[in-house]
């Protein structure tokens, strides 16, 4: 009897730990990675889940650039060797344009992409 009770208690503890892990995972924002180089973002079309906090992690491989979401009034500098982060609030379905706002060469004006929120 004592053995059986100990076994049940052990199972419950394991179950609780599993539930806790699930809760923590749900609370952490989804991370979406974007890389940049002259004069492209990869990917240029970035799928983002609607209604959910997302962290964009952006790296650049060649020169200093910018990453600007004019509609959301969010931006960051991109520096080679560093990972820039932008915390996106939960967004409604739609498209949000991003662009480079630091002059990086002759293709700079065309350097842009879009978040496809859905
Ligand atoms: Cu640029």
PDB file of C-alpha atoms and ligand atoms in Angstrom:
ATOM      1  CA  UNK A   1       0.000   0.000   0.000  1.00  0.00           C
ATOM      2  CA  UNK A   2       2.755   2.389   0.946  1.00  0.00           C
ATOM      3  CA  UNK A   3       4.584   1.597  -2.278  1.00  0.00           C
ATOM      4  CA  UNK A   4       1.492   2.258  -4.381  1.00  0.00           C
ATOM      5  CA  UNK A   5       0.864   5.617  -2.734  1.00  0.00           C
ATOM      6  CA  UNK A   6       4.476   6.683  -3.367  1.00  0.00           C
ATOM      7  CA  UNK A   7       4.114   5.700  -7.008  1.00  0.00           C
ATOM      8  CA  UNK A   8       0.954   7.791  -7.403  1.00  0.00           C
ATOM      9  CA  UNK A   9       2.580  10.799  -5.805  1.00  0.00           C
ATOM     10  CA  UNK A  10       5.523  10.460  -8.169  1.00  0.00           C
ATOM     11  CA  UNK A  11       3.216  10.390 -11.200  1.00  0.00           C
ATOM     12  CA  UNK A  12       1.419  13.501 -10.048  1.00  0.00           C
ATOM     13  CA  UNK A  13       4.702  15.368  -9.630  1.00  0.00           C
ATOM     14  CA  UNK A  14       5.759  14.387 -13.148  1.00  0.00           C
ATOM     15  CA  UNK A  15       2.397  15.542 -14.531  1.00  0.00           C
ATOM     16  CA  UNK A  16       2.692  18.912 -12.761  1.00  0.00           C
ATOM     17  CA  UNK A  17       6.164  19.495 -14.140  1.00  0.00           C
ATOM     18  CA  UNK A  18       4.865  18.769 -17.639  1.00  0.00           C
ATOM     19  CA  UNK A  19       1.972  21.207 -17.262  1.00  0.00           C
ATOM     20  CA  UNK A  20       4.322  23.896 -15.980  1.00  0.00           C
ATOM     21  CA  UNK A  21       6.625  23.466 -18.966  1.00  0.00           C
ATOM     22  CA  UNK A  22       3.661  23.889 -21.305  1.00  0.00           C
ATOM     23  CA  UNK A  23       2.597  27.094 -19.527  1.00  0.00           C
ATOM     24  CA  UNK A  24       6.085  28.587 -19.710  1.00  0.00           C
ATOM     25  CA  UNK A  25       6.384  27.696 -23.401  1.00  0.00           C
ATOM     26  CA  UNK A  26       3.044  29.379 -24.146  1.00  0.00           C
ATOM     27  CA  UNK A  27       4.082  32.551 -22.313  1.00  0.00           C
ATOM     28  CA  UNK A  28       7.322  32.953 -24.223  1.00  0.00           C
ATOM     29  CA  UNK A  29       7.009  34.983 -27.413  1.00  0.00           C
ATOM     30  CA  UNK A  30       7.679  33.291 -30.709  1.00  0.00           C
ATOM     31  CA  UNK A  31      11.073  34.190 -32.178  1.00  0.00           C
ATOM     32  CA  UNK A  32      11.286  34.935 -35.907  1.00  0.00           C
ATOM     33  CA  UNK A  33      14.703  35.403 -37.505  1.00  0.00           C
ATOM     34  CA  UNK A  34      15.491  37.685 -40.427  1.00  0.00           C
ATOM     35  CA  UNK A  35      18.906  38.170 -41.985  1.00  0.00           C
ATOM     36  CA  UNK A  36      20.020  41.180 -44.006  1.00  0.00           C
ATOM     37  CA  UNK A  37      22.765  42.005 -46.452  1.00  0.00           C
ATOM     38  CA  UNK A  38      23.077  44.676 -49.140  1.00  0.00           C
ATOM     39  CA  UNK A  39      20.222  45.145 -50.392  1.00  0.00           C
ATOM     40  CA  UNK A  40      17.960  42.302 -49.344  1.00  0.00           C
ATOM     41  CA  UNK A  41      16.244  40.921 -46.309  1.00  0.00           C
ATOM     42  CA  UNK A  42      15.913  37.136 -46.139  1.00  0.00           C
ATOM     43  CA  UNK A  43      13.144  36.220 -46.096  1.00  0.00           C
ATOM     44  CA  UNK A  44      11.635  39.342 -47.652  1.00  0.00           C
ATOM     45  CA  UNK A  45       8.148  37.994 -46.905  1.00  0.00           C
ATOM     46  CA  UNK A  46       7.924  37.016 -43.257  1.00  0.00           C
ATOM     47  CA  UNK A  47       4.942  35.028 -41.937  1.00  0.00           C
ATOM     48  CA  UNK A  48       3.873  36.187 -38.449  1.00  0.00           C
ATOM     49  CA  UNK A  49       1.049  34.684 -36.367  1.00  0.00           C
ATOM     50  CA  UNK A  50      -1.766  37.155 -35.668  1.00  0.00           C
ATOM     51  CA  UNK A  51      -2.686  38.105 -32.120  1.00  0.00           C
ATOM     52  CA  UNK A  52       0.538  36.867 -30.592  1.00  0.00           C
ATOM     53  CA  UNK A  53       3.632  38.632 -29.253  1.00  0.00           C
ATOM     54  CA  UNK A  54       6.610  37.955 -31.518  1.00  0.00           C
ATOM     55  CA  UNK A  55      10.279  38.822 -31.191  1.00  0.00           C
ATOM     56  CA  UNK A  56      12.093  39.593 -34.419  1.00  0.00           C
ATOM     57  CA  UNK A  57      15.784  38.695 -34.283  1.00  0.00           C
ATOM     58  CA  UNK A  58      17.612  40.417 -37.107  1.00  0.00           C
ATOM     59  CA  UNK A  59      21.238  40.005 -38.155  1.00  0.00           C
ATOM     60  CA  UNK A  60      23.247  41.670 -40.904  1.00  0.00           C
ATOM     61  CA  UNK A  61      26.270  40.124 -42.575  1.00  0.00           C
ATOM     62  CA  UNK A  62      28.031  43.013 -44.326  1.00  0.00           C
ATOM     63  CA  UNK A  63      27.449  46.669 -43.387  1.00  0.00           C
ATOM     64  CA  UNK A  64      25.527  48.754 -40.851  1.00  0.00           C
ATOM     65  CA  UNK A  65      21.874  49.046 -41.851  1.00  0.00           C
ATOM     66  CA  UNK A  66      18.523  49.789 -40.329  1.00  0.00           C
ATOM     67  CA  UNK A  67      15.289  47.877 -39.850  1.00  0.00           C
ATOM     68  CA  UNK A  68      12.245  50.127 -39.720  1.00  0.00           C
ATOM     69  CA  UNK A  69       8.541  49.308 -39.376  1.00  0.00           C
ATOM     70  CA  UNK A  70       7.081  52.787 -40.120  1.00  0.00           C
ATOM     71  CA  UNK A  71       3.467  51.759 -39.468  1.00  0.00           C
ATOM     72  CA  UNK A  72       4.362  50.473 -35.999  1.00  0.00           C
ATOM     73  CA  UNK A  73       6.871  53.265 -35.234  1.00  0.00           C
ATOM     74  CA  UNK A  74       9.505  50.644 -34.385  1.00  0.00           C
ATOM     75  CA  UNK A  75      13.073  50.545 -35.627  1.00  0.00           C
ATOM     76  CA  UNK A  76      16.550  49.284 -34.784  1.00  0.00           C
ATOM     77  CA  UNK A  77      20.057  49.627 -36.130  1.00  0.00           C
ATOM     78  CA  UNK A  78      21.582  46.486 -37.612  1.00  0.00           C
ATOM     79  CA  UNK A  79      25.282  46.038 -36.839  1.00  0.00           C
ATOM     80  CA  UNK A  80      27.372  43.171 -38.254  1.00  0.00           C
ATOM     81  CA  UNK A  81      28.170  40.609 -35.548  1.00  0.00           C
ATOM     82  CA  UNK A  82      25.223  41.619 -33.361  1.00  0.00           C
ATOM     83  CA  UNK A  83      21.644  40.363 -33.113  1.00  0.00           C
ATOM     84  CA  UNK A  84      19.071  43.150 -33.038  1.00  0.00           C
ATOM     85  CA  UNK A  85      15.703  42.442 -31.425  1.00  0.00           C
ATOM     86  CA  UNK A  86      12.324  44.051 -31.969  1.00  0.00           C
ATOM     87  CA  UNK A  87       9.411  43.115 -29.723  1.00  0.00           C
ATOM     88  CA  UNK A  88       6.265  43.076 -31.818  1.00  0.00           C
ATOM     89  CA  UNK A  89       2.956  43.492 -30.019  1.00  0.00           C
ATOM     90  CA  UNK A  90       0.108  41.134 -30.955  1.00  0.00           C
ATOM     91  CA  UNK A  91      -0.961  42.287 -34.440  1.00  0.00           C
ATOM     92  CA  UNK A  92      -4.213  41.916 -36.393  1.00  0.00           C
ATOM     93  CA  UNK A  93      -4.103  39.985 -39.700  1.00  0.00           C
ATOM     94  CA  UNK A  94      -2.673  42.038 -42.549  1.00  0.00           C
ATOM     95  CA  UNK A  95       0.598  43.234 -44.008  1.00  0.00           C
ATOM     96  CA  UNK A  96       3.219  45.416 -42.340  1.00  0.00           C
ATOM     97  CA  UNK A  97       6.015  46.822 -44.502  1.00  0.00           C
ATOM     98  CA  UNK A  98       9.589  47.029 -43.220  1.00  0.00           C
ATOM     99  CA  UNK A  99      12.500  48.814 -44.835  1.00  0.00           C
ATOM    100  CA  UNK A 100      16.116  49.805 -44.410  1.00  0.00           C
ATOM    101  CA  UNK A 101      16.450  53.359 -43.057  1.00  0.00           C
ATOM    102  CA  UNK A 102      20.258  53.614 -42.968  1.00  0.00           C
ATOM    103  CA  UNK A 103      21.859  54.394 -46.331  1.00  0.00           C
ATOM    104  CA  UNK A 104      23.826  51.272 -47.274  1.00  0.00           C
ATOM    105  CA  UNK A 105      24.616  51.754 -50.992  1.00  0.00           C
ATOM    106  CA  UNK A 106      23.112  52.044 -54.448  1.00  0.00           C
ATOM    107  CA  UNK A 107      20.270  49.531 -53.820  1.00  0.00           C
ATOM    108  CA  UNK A 108      19.284  51.000 -50.467  1.00  0.00           C
ATOM    109  CA  UNK A 109      16.078  52.655 -51.691  1.00  0.00           C
ATOM    110  CA  UNK A 110      14.676  49.281 -52.806  1.00  0.00           C
ATOM    111  CA  UNK A 111      15.556  47.407 -49.636  1.00  0.00           C
ATOM    112  CA  UNK A 112      12.293  46.381 -48.040  1.00  0.00           C
ATOM    113  CA  UNK A 113      10.089  43.464 -47.078  1.00  0.00           C
ATOM    114  CA  UNK A 114       6.718  42.669 -45.571  1.00  0.00           C
ATOM    115  CA  UNK A 115       5.389  40.923 -42.485  1.00  0.00           C
ATOM    116  CA  UNK A 116       2.411  38.770 -43.500  1.00  0.00           C
ATOM    117  CA  UNK A 117       0.366  38.649 -40.332  1.00  0.00           C
ATOM    118  CA  UNK A 118      -2.232  35.896 -40.314  1.00  0.00           C
TER     119      UNK A 118
HETATM  120 CU1  LIG B   1      19.972  50.691 -46.524  1.00  0.00          CU
END
